[in-house]
PDB file of N, CA, C and O in Angstrom:
ATOM      1  N   PHE A   1      -9.805  -3.265 -14.620  1.00  0.00           N
ATOM      2  CA  PHE A   1      -9.190  -2.005 -14.051  1.00  0.00           C
ATOM      3  C   PHE A   1     -10.627  -1.353 -13.692  1.00  0.00           C
ATOM      4  O   PHE A   1     -11.576  -1.360 -14.443  1.00  0.00           O
ATOM      5  N   ASN A   2     -10.850  -0.991 -12.386  1.00  0.00           N
ATOM      6  CA  ASN A   2     -12.136  -0.298 -11.740  1.00  0.00           C
ATOM      7  C   ASN A   2     -11.594   1.247 -11.591  1.00  0.00           C
ATOM      8  O   ASN A   2     -10.874   1.344 -10.777  1.00  0.00           O
ATOM      9  N   GLU A   3     -12.236   2.003 -12.415  1.00  0.00           N
ATOM     10  CA  GLU A   3     -11.938   3.598 -12.130  1.00  0.00           C
ATOM     11  C   GLU A   3     -12.327   4.199 -10.734  1.00  0.00           C
ATOM     12  O   GLU A   3     -11.917   5.111 -10.231  1.00  0.00           O
ATOM     13  N   ASP A   4     -13.241   3.324 -10.096  1.00  0.00           N
ATOM     14  CA  ASP A   4     -13.436   3.996  -8.826  1.00  0.00           C
ATOM     15  C   ASP A   4     -12.602   3.370  -7.614  1.00  0.00           C
ATOM     16  O   ASP A   4     -12.618   3.513  -6.554  1.00  0.00           O
ATOM     17  N   SER A   5     -11.537   2.356  -7.951  1.00  0.00           N
ATOM     18  CA  SER A   5     -10.526   1.908  -6.919  1.00  0.00           C
ATOM     19  C   SER A   5      -9.463   2.457  -7.101  1.00  0.00           C
ATOM     20  O   SER A   5      -8.928   3.158  -8.003  1.00  0.00           O
ATOM     21  N   SER A   6      -8.671   2.123  -5.858  1.00  0.00           N
ATOM     22  CA  SER A   6      -7.164   2.608  -5.834  1.00  0.00           C
ATOM     23  C   SER A   6      -6.113   1.530  -6.438  1.00  0.00           C
ATOM     24  O   SER A   6      -6.486   0.231  -6.597  1.00  0.00           O
ATOM     25  N   TRP A   7      -4.834   1.802  -6.737  1.00  0.00           N
ATOM     26  CA  TRP A   7      -4.141   0.713  -7.361  1.00  0.00           C
ATOM     27  C   TRP A   7      -3.847  -0.212  -6.202  1.00  0.00           C
ATOM     28  O   TRP A   7      -3.674  -1.262  -6.467  1.00  0.00           O
ATOM     29  N   PRO A   8      -3.666   0.125  -4.734  1.00  0.00           N
ATOM     30  CA  PRO A   8      -3.557  -0.715  -3.813  1.00  0.00           C
ATOM     31  C   PRO A   8      -4.737  -1.849  -3.860  1.00  0.00           C
ATOM     32  O   PRO A   8      -4.521  -3.132  -3.830  1.00  0.00           O
ATOM     33  N   GLU A   9      -6.170  -1.591  -4.013  1.00  0.00           N
ATOM     34  CA  GLU A   9      -7.301  -2.449  -4.004  1.00  0.00           C
ATOM     35  C   GLU A   9      -7.095  -3.161  -5.401  1.00  0.00           C
ATOM     36  O   GLU A   9      -7.498  -4.519  -5.311  1.00  0.00           O
ATOM     37  N   GLU A  10      -6.638  -2.608  -6.438  1.00  0.00           N
ATOM     38  CA  GLU A  10      -6.404  -3.385  -7.594  1.00  0.00           C
ATOM     39  C   GLU A  10      -5.515  -4.590  -7.638  1.00  0.00           C
ATOM     40  O   GLU A  10      -5.747  -5.608  -8.063  1.00  0.00           O
ATOM     41  N   ALA A  11      -4.305  -4.113  -6.793  1.00  0.00           N
ATOM     42  CA  ALA A  11      -3.119  -5.051  -6.712  1.00  0.00           C
ATOM     43  C   ALA A  11      -3.892  -6.126  -5.839  1.00  0.00           C
ATOM     44  O   ALA A  11      -3.459  -7.529  -6.234  1.00  0.00           O
ATOM     45  N   VAL A  12      -4.327  -6.193  -4.809  1.00  0.00           N
ATOM     46  CA  VAL A  12      -4.923  -7.127  -3.563  1.00  0.00           C
ATOM     47  C   VAL A  12      -6.242  -7.935  -4.683  1.00  0.00           C
ATOM     48  O   VAL A  12      -6.080  -9.078  -4.570  1.00  0.00           O
ATOM     49  N   ALA A  13      -6.822  -7.333  -5.417  1.00  0.00           N
ATOM     50  CA  ALA A  13      -7.882  -7.945  -6.520  1.00  0.00           C
ATOM     51  C   ALA A  13      -6.999  -8.918  -7.373  1.00  0.00           C
ATOM     52  O   ALA A  13      -7.592 -10.210  -7.583  1.00  0.00           O
ATOM     53  N   TRP A  14      -5.784  -8.533  -7.845  1.00  0.00           N
ATOM     54  CA  TRP A  14      -5.056  -9.335  -8.712  1.00  0.00           C
ATOM     55  C   TRP A  14      -4.498 -10.445  -8.047  1.00  0.00           C
ATOM     56  O   TRP A  14      -4.687 -11.772  -8.287  1.00  0.00           O
ATOM     57  N   MET A  15      -3.997 -10.396  -6.859  1.00  0.00           N
ATOM     58  CA  MET A  15      -3.627 -11.315  -6.033  1.00  0.00           C
ATOM     59  C   MET A  15      -4.645 -12.435  -5.488  1.00  0.00           C
ATOM     60  O   MET A  15      -4.236 -13.632  -5.594  1.00  0.00           O
ATOM     61  N   ARG A  16      -5.568 -11.843  -5.224  1.00  0.00           N
ATOM     62  CA  ARG A  16      -6.603 -12.548  -4.819  1.00  0.00           C
ATOM     63  C   ARG A  16      -7.273 -13.757  -6.044  1.00  0.00           C
ATOM     64  O   ARG A  16      -7.211 -14.923  -5.883  1.00  0.00           O
ATOM     65  N   ALA A  17      -7.223 -13.080  -7.320  1.00  0.00           N
ATOM     66  CA  ALA A  17      -7.652 -13.676  -8.358  1.00  0.00           C
ATOM     67  C   ALA A  17      -6.199 -14.883  -8.810  1.00  0.00           C
ATOM     68  O   ALA A  17      -6.543 -15.962  -9.408  1.00  0.00           O
ATOM     69  N   ALA A  18      -5.292 -14.471  -8.611  1.00  0.00           N
ATOM     70  CA  ALA A  18      -4.263 -15.346  -9.259  1.00  0.00           C
ATOM     71  C   ALA A  18      -3.778 -16.467  -7.931  1.00  0.00           C
ATOM     72  O   ALA A  18      -3.023 -17.372  -8.520  1.00  0.00           O
ATOM     73  N   PHE A  19      -4.093 -16.286  -6.841  1.00  0.00           N
ATOM     74  CA  PHE A  19      -3.630 -16.953  -5.648  1.00  0.00           C
ATOM     75  C   PHE A  19      -5.055 -17.264  -4.906  1.00  0.00           C
ATOM     76  O   PHE A  19      -4.970 -16.844  -3.753  1.00  0.00           O
ATOM     77  N   PRO A  20      -6.218 -18.113  -5.517  1.00  0.00           N
ATOM     78  CA  PRO A  20      -7.267 -18.057  -4.788  1.00  0.00           C
ATOM     79  C   PRO A  20      -7.225 -19.102  -3.560  1.00  0.00           C
ATOM     80  O   PRO A  20      -8.342 -18.940  -2.570  1.00  0.00           O
ATOM     81  N   ASP A  21      -6.294 -19.528  -3.538  1.00  0.00           N
ATOM     82  CA  ASP A  21      -6.296 -20.524  -2.086  1.00  0.00           C
ATOM     83  C   ASP A  21      -5.697 -19.941  -1.054  1.00  0.00           C
ATOM     84  O   ASP A  21      -5.367 -20.589  -0.054  1.00  0.00           O
ATOM     85  N   VAL A  22      -5.054 -18.374  -1.153  1.00  0.00           N
ATOM     86  CA  VAL A  22      -4.493 -17.824   0.035  1.00  0.00           C
ATOM     87  C   VAL A  22      -5.445 -16.560   0.389  1.00  0.00           C
ATOM     88  O   VAL A  22      -6.200 -16.152  -0.416  1.00  0.00           O
ATOM     89  N   THR A  23      -5.366 -16.672   1.836  1.00  0.00           N
ATOM     90  CA  THR A  23      -5.956 -15.435   2.418  1.00  0.00           C
ATOM     91  C   THR A  23      -5.128 -14.248   2.545  1.00  0.00           C
ATOM     92  O   THR A  23      -4.175 -14.198   2.901  1.00  0.00           O
ATOM     93  N   PHE A  24      -5.683 -13.189   1.946  1.00  0.00           N
ATOM     94  CA  PHE A  24      -4.989 -11.934   1.902  1.00  0.00           C
ATOM     95  C   PHE A  24      -5.703 -10.866   2.999  1.00  0.00           C
ATOM     96  O   PHE A  24      -6.906 -10.983   3.026  1.00  0.00           O
ATOM     97  N   SER A  25      -4.838 -10.025   3.718  1.00  0.00           N
ATOM     98  CA  SER A  25      -5.510  -8.976   4.476  1.00  0.00           C
ATOM     99  C   SER A  25      -4.906  -7.633   4.044  1.00  0.00           C
ATOM    100  O   SER A  25      -3.677  -7.860   3.638  1.00  0.00           O
ATOM    101  N   PHE A  26      -5.626  -7.216   3.565  1.00  0.00           N
ATOM    102  CA  PHE A  26      -5.006  -5.802   2.892  1.00  0.00           C
ATOM    103  C   PHE A  26      -5.420  -4.433   4.002  1.00  0.00           C
ATOM    104  O   PHE A  26      -6.454  -4.363   4.699  1.00  0.00           O
ATOM    105  N   ILE A  27      -4.188  -3.870   4.234  1.00  0.00           N
ATOM    106  CA  ILE A  27      -4.291  -2.559   5.260  1.00  0.00           C
ATOM    107  C   ILE A  27      -3.775  -1.615   4.330  1.00  0.00           C
ATOM    108  O   ILE A  27      -2.749  -1.706   3.954  1.00  0.00           O
ATOM    109  N   ASN A  28      -4.290  -0.667   4.027  1.00  0.00           N
ATOM    110  CA  ASN A  28      -3.895   0.782   3.463  1.00  0.00           C
ATOM    111  C   ASN A  28      -3.541   1.518   4.331  1.00  0.00           C
ATOM    112  O   ASN A  28      -4.423   2.240   4.967  1.00  0.00           O
ATOM    113  N   LEU A  29      -2.199   1.805   4.404  1.00  0.00           N
ATOM    114  CA  LEU A  29      -1.771   2.913   5.539  1.00  0.00           C
ATOM    115  C   LEU A  29      -1.585   4.207   4.955  1.00  0.00           C
ATOM    116  O   LEU A  29      -0.732   4.870   5.609  1.00  0.00           O
ATOM    117  N   GLY A  30      -2.077   4.446   3.886  1.00  0.00           N
ATOM    118  CA  GLY A  30      -1.818   5.820   3.065  1.00  0.00           C
ATOM    119  C   GLY A  30      -2.611   6.910   3.850  1.00  0.00           C
ATOM    120  O   GLY A  30      -3.680   6.720   4.284  1.00  0.00           O
ATOM    121  N   HIS A  31      -1.984   7.800   3.645  1.00  0.00           N
ATOM    122  CA  HIS A  31      -2.442   9.322   4.108  1.00  0.00           C
ATOM    123  C   HIS A  31      -2.228  10.256   3.353  1.00  0.00           C
ATOM    124  O   HIS A  31      -1.297  10.576   2.675  1.00  0.00           O
ATOM    125  N   GLY A  32      -3.326  10.689   2.666  1.00  0.00           N
ATOM    126  CA  GLY A  32      -3.760  11.674   1.424  1.00  0.00           C
ATOM    127  C   GLY A  32      -2.663  13.083   2.227  1.00  0.00           C
ATOM    128  O   GLY A  32      -2.734  13.379   3.004  1.00  0.00           O
ATOM    129  N   ALA A  33      -1.818  13.580   0.842  1.00  0.00           N
ATOM    130  CA  ALA A  33      -1.277  14.748   1.243  1.00  0.00           C
ATOM    131  C   ALA A  33       0.015  14.731   2.379  1.00  0.00           C
ATOM    132  O   ALA A  33       0.374  15.410   3.135  1.00  0.00           O
ATOM    133  N   THR A  34       0.767  13.451   2.335  1.00  0.00           N
ATOM    134  CA  THR A  34       1.736  13.218   3.343  1.00  0.00           C
ATOM    135  C   THR A  34       2.846  13.273   2.499  1.00  0.00           C
ATOM    136  O   THR A  34       3.037  12.413   1.754  1.00  0.00           O
ATOM    137  N   VAL A  35       3.866  13.716   2.838  1.00  0.00           N
ATOM    138  CA  VAL A  35       5.264  14.036   2.384  1.00  0.00           C
ATOM    139  C   VAL A  35       6.071  12.544   2.526  1.00  0.00           C
ATOM    140  O   VAL A  35       5.785  11.774   3.508  1.00  0.00           O
ATOM    141  N   ALA A  36       6.922  12.253   1.786  1.00  0.00           N
ATOM    142  CA  ALA A  36       7.667  10.793   2.132  1.00  0.00           C
ATOM    143  C   ALA A  36       8.356  10.744   3.100  1.00  0.00           C
ATOM    144  O   ALA A  36       8.435   9.705   3.941  1.00  0.00           O
ATOM    145  N   MET A  37       8.904  11.809   3.707  1.00  0.00           N
ATOM    146  CA  MET A  37       9.761  11.739   4.658  1.00  0.00           C
ATOM    147  C   MET A  37       8.762  11.772   5.982  1.00  0.00           C
ATOM    148  O   MET A  37       9.188  10.708   6.912  1.00  0.00           O
ATOM    149  N   ALA A  38       7.748  12.078   6.293  1.00  0.00           N
ATOM    150  CA  ALA A  38       6.520  12.083   7.501  1.00  0.00           C
ATOM    151  C   ALA A  38       6.190  10.286   7.437  1.00  0.00           C
ATOM    152  O   ALA A  38       6.348   9.889   8.408  1.00  0.00           O
ATOM    153  N   ALA A  39       6.154  10.063   6.231  1.00  0.00           N
ATOM    154  CA  ALA A  39       5.508   8.806   6.131  1.00  0.00           C
ATOM    155  C   ALA A  39       6.500   7.538   6.344  1.00  0.00           C
ATOM    156  O   ALA A  39       6.312   6.817   7.354  1.00  0.00           O
ATOM    157  N   ALA A  40       7.698   7.818   5.976  1.00  0.00           N
ATOM    158  CA  ALA A  40       8.804   7.093   6.237  1.00  0.00           C
ATOM    159  C   ALA A  40       9.450   7.010   7.894  1.00  0.00           C
ATOM    160  O   ALA A  40       9.658   5.830   8.298  1.00  0.00           O
ATOM    161  N   LEU A  41       9.055   7.977   8.609  1.00  0.00           N
ATOM    162  CA  LEU A  41       9.129   8.083   9.809  1.00  0.00           C
ATOM    163  C   LEU A  41       8.138   7.429  10.821  1.00  0.00           C
ATOM    164  O   LEU A  41       8.361   6.940  11.971  1.00  0.00           O
ATOM    165  N   CYS A  42       7.001   7.219  10.230  1.00  0.00           N
ATOM    166  CA  CYS A  42       5.638   6.689  10.709  1.00  0.00           C
ATOM    167  C   CYS A  42       5.608   5.033  10.687  1.00  0.00           C
ATOM    168  O   CYS A  42       4.760   4.576  11.285  1.00  0.00           O
ATOM    169  N   TYR A  43       6.077   4.983   9.353  1.00  0.00           N
ATOM    170  CA  TYR A  43       5.592   3.439   8.843  1.00  0.00           C
ATOM    171  C   TYR A  43       5.971   2.093   9.861  1.00  0.00           C
ATOM    172  O   TYR A  43       5.183   1.127   9.943  1.00  0.00           O
ATOM    173  N   TYR A  44       7.235   2.208  10.853  1.00  0.00           N
ATOM    174  CA  TYR A  44       7.388   1.213  11.529  1.00  0.00           C
ATOM    175  C   TYR A  44       6.204   1.095  12.617  1.00  0.00           C
ATOM    176  O   TYR A  44       5.965   0.056  13.097  1.00  0.00           O
ATOM    177  N   HIS A  45       5.994   2.282  13.020  1.00  0.00           N
ATOM    178  CA  HIS A  45       4.683   2.421  14.163  1.00  0.00           C
ATOM    179  C   HIS A  45       3.391   1.786  13.587  1.00  0.00           C
ATOM    180  O   HIS A  45       2.635   1.116  14.385  1.00  0.00           O
ATOM    181  N   ASP A  46       2.895   1.978  12.219  1.00  0.00           N
ATOM    182  CA  ASP A  46       1.587   1.718  12.034  1.00  0.00           C
ATOM    183  C   ASP A  46       1.534   0.492  11.230  1.00  0.00           C
ATOM    184  O   ASP A  46       0.525  -0.048  11.320  1.00  0.00           O
ATOM    185  N   MET A  47       2.645  -0.086  10.570  1.00  0.00           N
ATOM    186  CA  MET A  47       2.739  -1.033  10.074  1.00  0.00           C
ATOM    187  C   MET A  47       2.723  -2.496  11.045  1.00  0.00           C
ATOM    188  O   MET A  47       3.503  -2.792  11.562  1.00  0.00           O
ATOM    189  N   PRO A  48       2.040  -3.341  10.868  1.00  0.00           N
ATOM    190  CA  PRO A  48       2.155  -4.648  11.383  1.00  0.00           C
ATOM    191  C   PRO A  48       3.383  -5.458  11.505  1.00  0.00           C
ATOM    192  O   PRO A  48       4.025  -5.560  10.476  1.00  0.00           O
ATOM    193  N   ALA A  49       3.907  -6.100  12.478  1.00  0.00           N
ATOM    194  CA  ALA A  49       5.109  -6.434  12.439  1.00  0.00           C
ATOM    195  C   ALA A  49       5.314  -7.789  11.701  1.00  0.00           C
ATOM    196  O   ALA A  49       6.275  -8.240  11.433  1.00  0.00           O
ATOM    197  N   ASP A  50       4.032  -8.735  11.566  1.00  0.00           N
ATOM    198  CA  ASP A  50       3.931  -9.662  10.997  1.00  0.00           C
ATOM    199  C   ASP A  50       4.069  -9.666   9.427  1.00  0.00           C
ATOM    200  O   ASP A  50       3.324 -10.720   8.652  1.00  0.00           O
ATOM    201  N   ALA A  51       3.869  -8.494   8.866  1.00  0.00           N
ATOM    202  CA  ALA A  51       3.577  -8.391   7.363  1.00  0.00           C
ATOM    203  C   ALA A  51       4.452  -8.908   6.589  1.00  0.00           C
ATOM    204  O   ALA A  51       5.792  -8.973   6.674  1.00  0.00           O
ATOM    205  N   ASP A  52       3.834  -9.891   5.444  1.00  0.00           N
ATOM    206  CA  ASP A  52       4.344 -10.633   4.732  1.00  0.00           C
ATOM    207  C   ASP A  52       4.815  -9.613   3.231  1.00  0.00           C
ATOM    208  O   ASP A  52       5.996  -9.991   2.699  1.00  0.00           O
ATOM    209  N   LEU A  53       4.396  -8.587   2.869  1.00  0.00           N
ATOM    210  CA  LEU A  53       4.443  -7.863   1.627  1.00  0.00           C
ATOM    211  C   LEU A  53       4.012  -6.545   2.107  1.00  0.00           C
ATOM    212  O   LEU A  53       2.820  -6.361   2.601  1.00  0.00           O
ATOM    213  N   VAL A  54       4.916  -5.929   1.851  1.00  0.00           N
ATOM    214  CA  VAL A  54       4.694  -4.147   1.898  1.00  0.00           C
ATOM    215  C   VAL A  54       5.082  -3.521   0.655  1.00  0.00           C
ATOM    216  O   VAL A  54       5.789  -3.593   0.010  1.00  0.00           O
ATOM    217  N   LEU A  55       3.884  -2.818   0.028  1.00  0.00           N
ATOM    218  CA  LEU A  55       4.124  -1.900  -1.174  1.00  0.00           C
ATOM    219  C   LEU A  55       4.023  -0.529  -0.535  1.00  0.00           C
ATOM    220  O   LEU A  55       3.166  -0.096  -0.004  1.00  0.00           O
ATOM    221  N   VAL A  56       5.223   0.116  -1.367  1.00  0.00           N
ATOM    222  CA  VAL A  56       5.153   1.569  -0.903  1.00  0.00           C
ATOM    223  C   VAL A  56       5.318   2.247  -2.281  1.00  0.00           C
ATOM    224  O   VAL A  56       5.830   1.770  -3.160  1.00  0.00           O
ATOM    225  N   GLU A  57       4.495   3.610  -2.095  1.00  0.00           N
ATOM    226  CA  GLU A  57       4.820   4.225  -3.374  1.00  0.00           C
ATOM    227  C   GLU A  57       4.552   5.938  -2.796  1.00  0.00           C
ATOM    228  O   GLU A  57       3.973   6.371  -2.058  1.00  0.00           O
ATOM    229  N   TYR A  58       5.287   6.346  -3.473  1.00  0.00           N
ATOM    230  CA  TYR A  58       5.583   8.098  -3.097  1.00  0.00           C
ATOM    231  C   TYR A  58       5.429   8.830  -4.200  1.00  0.00           C
ATOM    232  O   TYR A  58       6.254   9.808  -4.651  1.00  0.00           O
ATOM    233  N   SER A  59       4.729   8.462  -5.322  1.00  0.00           N
ATOM    234  CA  SER A  59       4.865   9.131  -6.579  1.00  0.00           C
ATOM    235  C   SER A  59       4.897  10.700  -6.789  1.00  0.00           C
ATOM    236  O   SER A  59       5.705  11.254  -7.071  1.00  0.00           O
ATOM    237  N   ILE A  60       3.741  11.380  -6.188  1.00  0.00           N
ATOM    238  CA  ILE A  60       3.505  13.077  -6.261  1.00  0.00           C
ATOM    239  C   ILE A  60       4.257  13.266  -5.055  1.00  0.00           C
ATOM    240  O   ILE A  60       5.103  14.360  -5.169  1.00  0.00           O
ATOM    241  N   ASN A  61       3.735  13.037  -3.730  1.00  0.00           N
ATOM    242  CA  ASN A  61       3.968  13.647  -2.680  1.00  0.00           C
ATOM    243  C   ASN A  61       5.643  13.585  -2.203  1.00  0.00           C
ATOM    244  O   ASN A  61       6.214  14.574  -1.583  1.00  0.00           O
ATOM    245  N   GLY A  62       6.272  12.549  -2.599  1.00  0.00           N
ATOM    246  CA  GLY A  62       7.634  12.285  -2.559  1.00  0.00           C
ATOM    247  C   GLY A  62       8.667  12.841  -3.264  1.00  0.00           C
ATOM    248  O   GLY A  62       9.853  13.198  -3.094  1.00  0.00           O
ATOM    249  N   ALA A  63       7.947  13.299  -4.544  1.00  0.00           N
ATOM    250  CA  ALA A  63       8.716  14.075  -5.584  1.00  0.00           C
ATOM    251  C   ALA A  63       9.745  15.214  -5.247  1.00  0.00           C
ATOM    252  O   ALA A  63      10.594  15.786  -5.519  1.00  0.00           O
ATOM    253  N   CYS A  64       8.707  16.042  -4.376  1.00  0.00           N
ATOM    254  CA  CYS A  64       9.034  17.471  -4.087  1.00  0.00           C
ATOM    255  C   CYS A  64       9.657  17.655  -2.598  1.00  0.00           C
ATOM    256  O   CYS A  64       9.672  18.795  -2.124  1.00  0.00           O
ATOM    257  N   SER A  65       9.636  16.598  -1.793  1.00  0.00           N
ATOM    258  CA  SER A  65       9.836  16.794  -0.678  1.00  0.00           C
ATOM    259  C   SER A  65      11.197  17.194  -0.165  1.00  0.00           C
ATOM    260  O   SER A  65      11.674  17.600   0.978  1.00  0.00           O
ATOM    261  N   ALA A  66      12.309  17.319  -1.152  1.00  0.00           N
ATOM    262  CA  ALA A  66      13.545  17.606  -0.782  1.00  0.00           C
ATOM    263  C   ALA A  66      13.741  19.002  -1.098  1.00  0.00           C
ATOM    264  O   ALA A  66      14.926  19.698  -0.802  1.00  0.00           O
ATOM    265  N   VAL A  67      12.747  19.685  -1.525  1.00  0.00           N
ATOM    266  CA  VAL A  67      12.905  21.152  -2.109  1.00  0.00           C
ATOM    267  C   VAL A  67      12.683  22.059  -0.933  1.00  0.00           C
ATOM    268  O   VAL A  67      11.885  21.699  -0.095  1.00  0.00           O
TER     269      VAL A  67
END
């Protein structure tokens, strides 16, 4: 674990180590201080149509969006 990296970077580093013969393209579409509702409405526009794996995380900003 590297304290200077984010969890998506750590996940891609693990995948590259676990599957060295596979080429991974990593796109972080995260936007700081964005509530889950806004992100959910925009991800179809921002995400590549040919994505094979999508990781979504709304831990902090998504927790209070219904309030």
